[in-house]
C-alpha atoms as a printed R data frame, in Angstrom:
    type eleno elety resid chain resno       x       y       z
1   ATOM     1    CA   MET     A     1 -16.253  -2.927  -2.518
2   ATOM     2    CA   GLY     A     2 -12.543  -2.639  -1.620
3   ATOM     3    CA   ASN     A     3  -9.975  -4.352   0.699
4   ATOM     4    CA   GLN     A     4  -7.231  -3.149   2.585
5   ATOM     5    CA   ILE     A     5  -4.304  -4.033   5.014
6   ATOM     6    CA   ARG     A     6  -2.794  -1.255   7.021
7   ATOM     7    CA   PHE     A     7   0.879  -1.438   8.281
8   ATOM     8    CA   PHE     A     8   3.867   0.473   9.373
9   ATOM     9    CA   MET     A     9   6.779  -0.126   7.177
10  ATOM    10    CA   LEU     A    10   9.916   2.132   6.972
11  ATOM    11    CA   ASN     A    11  13.282   2.243   5.320
12  ATOM    12    CA   LYS     A    12  14.507  -1.577   5.046
13  ATOM    13    CA   ASP     A    13  10.981  -2.781   5.300
14  ATOM    14    CA   GLU     A    14   9.889  -0.939   2.252
15  ATOM    15    CA   LYS     A    15  12.894  -2.087   0.178
16  ATOM    16    CA   GLU     A    16  11.969  -5.466   0.939
17  ATOM    17    CA   PHE     A    17   8.507  -4.901   0.051
18  ATOM    18    CA   ILE     A    18   9.346  -3.353  -3.401
19  ATOM    19    CA   LYS     A    19  11.757  -6.246  -3.873
20  ATOM    20    CA   LEU     A    20   8.753  -8.569  -3.568
21  ATOM    21    CA   ILE     A    21   6.812  -6.381  -6.074
22  ATOM    22    CA   GLU     A    22   9.672  -6.936  -8.582
23  ATOM    23    CA   GLU     A    23   9.722 -10.577  -7.883
24  ATOM    24    CA   PHE     A    24   6.173 -11.080  -8.578
25  ATOM    25    CA   GLY     A    25   6.623  -9.402 -11.847
26  ATOM    26    CA   ASP     A    26   4.713  -6.166 -11.085
27  ATOM    27    CA   THR     A    27   5.767  -2.556 -11.542
28  ATOM    28    CA   LEU     A    28   5.274   0.598  -9.421
29  ATOM    29    CA   VAL     A    29   3.850   3.667 -11.157
30  ATOM    30    CA   ASP     A    30   2.738   7.254 -10.196
31  ATOM    31    CA   ASN     A    31  -0.807   8.687 -10.780
32  ATOM    32    CA   MET     A    32   0.002   9.433 -14.337
33  ATOM    33    CA   GLY     A    33   1.038   5.796 -15.201
34  ATOM    34    CA   LYS     A    34   4.733   6.645 -15.207
35  ATOM    35    CA   VAL     A    35   6.858   3.552 -14.298
36  ATOM    36    CA   LEU     A    36   9.082   4.173 -11.389
37  ATOM    37    CA   SER     A    37  12.273   2.374 -10.098
38  ATOM    38    CA   SER     A    38  12.656   1.176  -6.529
39  ATOM    39    CA   GLU     A    39  15.112   4.078  -6.042
40  ATOM    40    CA   ASP     A    40  12.494   6.558  -7.407
41  ATOM    41    CA   ILE     A    41  10.037   5.192  -4.768
42  ATOM    42    CA   ILE     A    42  12.571   5.171  -1.809
43  ATOM    43    CA   ASN     A    43  13.831   8.788  -2.429
44  ATOM    44    CA   SER     A    44  10.331  10.190  -3.129
45  ATOM    45    CA   ASN     A    45   8.392  12.343  -0.585
46  ATOM    46    CA   ARG     A    46   5.205  11.221  -2.372
47  ATOM    47    CA   SER     A    47   3.002   8.916  -0.366
48  ATOM    48    CA   ILE     A    48   0.751   7.005  -2.891
49  ATOM    49    CA   PHE     A    49   1.871   4.836  -5.824
50  ATOM    50    CA   TYR     A    50   0.115   2.146  -7.716
51  ATOM    51    CA   ILE     A    51   0.998  -1.668  -8.264
52  ATOM    52    CA   LEU     A    52   0.419  -2.828 -11.632
53  ATOM    53    CA   SER     A    53   0.628  -6.442 -13.054
54  ATOM    54    CA   GLN     A    54   1.179  -7.307 -16.665
55  ATOM    55    CA   GLN     A    55  -2.465  -8.121 -17.096
56  ATOM    56    CA   SER     A    56  -3.590  -4.659 -15.486
57  ATOM    57    CA   LYS     A    57  -6.154  -2.665 -17.668
58  ATOM    58    CA   ILE     A    58  -5.564   1.017 -16.941
59  ATOM    59    CA   VAL     A    59  -8.240   3.692 -17.442
60  ATOM    60    CA   TYR     A    60  -7.229   7.374 -17.247
61  ATOM    61    CA   SER     A    61  -9.651  10.194 -16.344
62  ATOM    62    CA   SER     A    62  -9.851  13.288 -18.685
63  ATOM    63    CA   ASN     A    63  -7.221  14.947 -16.566
64  ATOM    64    CA   GLY     A    64  -4.728  12.584 -17.411
65  ATOM    65    CA   PHE     A    65  -4.631  10.740 -14.025
66  ATOM    66    CA   ILE     A    66  -5.002   7.180 -13.630
67  ATOM    67    CA   ASP     A    67  -8.780   6.195 -12.497
68  ATOM    68    CA   VAL     A    68  -8.072   4.319  -9.501
69  ATOM    69    CA   LEU     A    69 -11.640   2.939  -9.099
70  ATOM    70    CA   ILE     A    70 -11.917   1.355 -12.510
71  ATOM    71    CA   SER     A    71  -8.314   0.470 -13.264
72  ATOM    72    CA   ASP     A    72  -6.779  -3.029 -12.326
73  ATOM    73    CA   LEU     A    73  -4.327  -2.062  -9.874
74  ATOM    74    CA   ILE     A    74  -3.494  -2.033  -6.109
75  ATOM    75    CA   GLU     A    75  -2.907   1.307  -4.283
76  ATOM    76    CA   TYR     A    76   0.314   1.254  -2.208
77  ATOM    77    CA   SER     A    77   0.173   4.244   0.216
78  ATOM    78    CA   ARG     A    78   3.418   4.255   2.255
79  ATOM    79    CA   SER     A    79   4.073   4.927   6.004
80  ATOM    80    CA   MET     A    80   5.233   8.412   6.550
81  ATOM    81    CA   ILE     A    81   7.206   9.877   9.394
82  ATOM    82    CA   ARG     A    82   5.630  13.026  10.619
83  ATOM    83    CA   ASN     A    83   6.479  15.561  13.230
84  ATOM    84    CA   GLN     A    84   7.183  14.735  16.742
85  ATOM    85    CA   ASN     A    85   8.484  11.189  16.137
86  ATOM    86    CA   GLN     A    86   5.090   9.860  14.864
87  ATOM    87    CA   VAL     A    87   4.620   7.586  11.809
88  ATOM    88    CA   GLN     A    88   1.341   7.701   9.810
89  ATOM    89    CA   TYR     A    89   0.401   4.014   8.455
90  ATOM    90    CA   GLY     A    90   0.452   3.038   5.030
91  ATOM    91    CA   ARG     A    91  -1.693   0.594   3.408
92  ATOM    92    CA   LEU     A    92  -2.553  -1.607   0.503
93  ATOM    93    CA   TRP     A    93  -5.870  -1.196  -1.153
94  ATOM    94    CA   VAL     A    94  -7.732  -2.853  -3.819
95  ATOM    95    CA   GLU     A    95 -11.123  -2.117  -5.424
96  ATOM    96    CA   THR     A    96 -12.650  -5.163  -6.621
97  ATOM    97    CA   LYS     A    97 -16.061  -3.588  -7.916
98  ATOM    98    CA   TYR     A    98 -17.183  -0.359  -9.384
99  ATOM    99    CA   PHE     A    99 -20.310   1.287 -10.927
100 ATOM   100    CA   ASN     A   100 -19.860   1.796 -14.983
101 ATOM   101    CA   THR     A   101 -21.349   4.998 -16.612
102 ATOM   102    CA   LEU     A   102 -24.763   2.867 -16.859
103 ATOM   103    CA   GLY     A   103 -24.860   2.747 -13.194
104 ATOM   104    CA   GLN     A   104 -24.174  -1.160 -13.299
105 ATOM   105    CA   ASN     A   105 -22.267  -2.885 -10.595
106 ATOM   106    CA   VAL     A   106 -18.985  -4.406 -12.220
107 ATOM   107    CA   SER     A   107 -16.806  -6.990 -10.527
108 ATOM   108    CA   LYS     A   108 -12.975  -6.903 -11.566
109 ATOM   109    CA   ASP     A   109 -11.270 -10.006 -12.645
110 ATOM   110    CA   LYS     A   110 -10.527 -12.631  -9.896
111 ATOM   111    CA   TRP     A   111  -6.688 -12.241 -10.377
112 ATOM   112    CA   LEU     A   112  -6.532  -8.814  -9.022
113 ATOM   113    CA   SER     A   113  -8.006 -10.094  -5.617
114 ATOM   114    CA   ASN     A   114  -5.617 -13.001  -5.835
115 ATOM   115    CA   LYS     A   115  -2.624 -10.689  -6.361
116 ATOM   116    CA   TYR     A   116  -3.696  -8.395  -3.603
117 ATOM   117    CA   ASN     A   117  -4.102 -11.424  -1.282
118 ATOM   118    CA   ALA     A   118  -0.620 -12.662  -2.043
119 ATOM   119    CA   TYR     A   119   0.835  -9.442  -0.924
120 ATOM   120    CA   LYS     A   120  -1.416  -9.362   2.153
121 ATOM   121    CA   LYS     A   121  -0.339 -12.839   3.122
122 ATOM   122    CA   TRP     A   122   3.149 -11.921   2.809
123 ATOM   123    CA   ILE     A   123   2.722  -8.949   5.141
124 ATOM   124    CA   GLU     A   124   0.687 -10.856   7.660
125 ATOM   125    CA   LYS     A   125   3.534 -13.522   7.523
126 ATOM   126    CA   GLN     A   126   6.467 -11.036   7.788
127 ATOM   127    CA   TYR     A   127   5.153  -8.475  10.209
128 ATOM   128    CA   LYS     A   128   4.065  -8.337  13.739
129 ATOM   129    CA   ILE     A   129   0.252  -7.568  14.337
130 ATOM   130    CA   SER     A   130  -0.976  -4.815  16.565
131 ATOM   131    CA   LYS     A   131  -2.522  -5.366  19.972
132 ATOM   132    CA   CYS     A   132  -5.976  -4.144  18.463
133 ATOM   133    CA   ARG     A   133  -5.266  -6.724  15.532
134 ATOM   134    CA   ASP     A   134  -5.889  -4.014  12.880
135 ATOM   135    CA   PHE     A   135  -2.347  -3.126  11.783
136 ATOM   136    CA   TYR     A   136   1.002  -4.767  11.018
137 ATOM   137    CA   ILE     A   137   4.558  -3.289  11.772
138 ATOM   138    CA   GLY     A   138   7.866  -4.247   9.947
139 ATOM   139    CA   THR     A   139  10.839  -4.889  11.516
140 ATOM   140    CA   ALA     A   140  12.634  -1.391  10.744
141 ATOM   141    CA   ALA     A   141   9.475   0.331  11.836
142 ATOM   142    CA   TYR     A   142   9.220  -1.801  15.025
143 ATOM   143    CA   ASN     A   143  12.807  -0.934  16.138
144 ATOM   144    CA   LEU     A   144  11.861   2.635  15.959
145 ATOM   145    CA   TYR     A   145   8.811   2.003  18.017
146 ATOM   146    CA   LYS     A   146  10.221  -0.202  20.766
147 ATOM   147    CA   TYR     A   147  13.817   1.279  20.912
148 ATOM   148    CA   GLU     A   148  13.594   5.036  19.686
149 ATOM   149    CA   GLY     A   149  10.155   5.917  21.060
150 ATOM   150    CA   TYR     A   150   8.315   6.645  17.897
151 ATOM   151    CA   LYS     A   151   4.594   6.491  17.928
152 ATOM   152    CA   MET     A   152   2.735   4.413  15.299
153 ATOM   153    CA   MET     A   153  -0.503   6.483  14.623
154 ATOM   154    CA   ALA     A   154  -3.907   5.284  13.304
155 ATOM   155    CA   THR     A   155  -5.196   8.801  13.436
156 ATOM   156    CA   PRO     A   156  -3.384  12.095  14.292
157 ATOM   157    CA   VAL     A   157  -4.425  11.347  18.000
158 ATOM   158    CA   LEU     A   158  -4.897   7.626  18.367
159 ATOM   159    CA   GLU     A   159  -1.775   5.515  18.823
160 ATOM   160    CA   VAL     A   160  -1.342   1.800  17.780
161 ATOM   161    CA   GLU     A   161   0.274  -0.332  20.234
162 ATOM   162    CA   PHE     A   162   2.374  -3.458  19.692
163 ATOM   163    CA   GLU     A   163   3.897  -6.077  22.022
């Protein structure tokens, strides 16, 4: 059972969010667990990273990648500008339960949900909410939407509207 918040954040929005991650004492890593700087993230063409806290327990699969279902982390999927002035939404996602090798449902520690909720509350406070109330948009992304005609996309054919 996971939780997610979907958003559109670009450029300055993302820099502010990464600064928040650092202020919380957390780090961003890639799918192999390599710690990345804010510059690494901003300059990357990759769309998915992971937020780790000091108390995070990380489990690796046999192929050397982080097992995102079992590990204590928050997935950070970036908003990406696609062709034809379209922006694909990003999200924060946290898995709070998983099935172990015995088929038992295991709940993760409460601190992980609390950490996710702290990030979620920051986004809800700082960003505008969509008309459908399912997405949030940062200032830089909103300026592209409002003044430069960019479309914020929920799917390849479904546009998200903001006031």
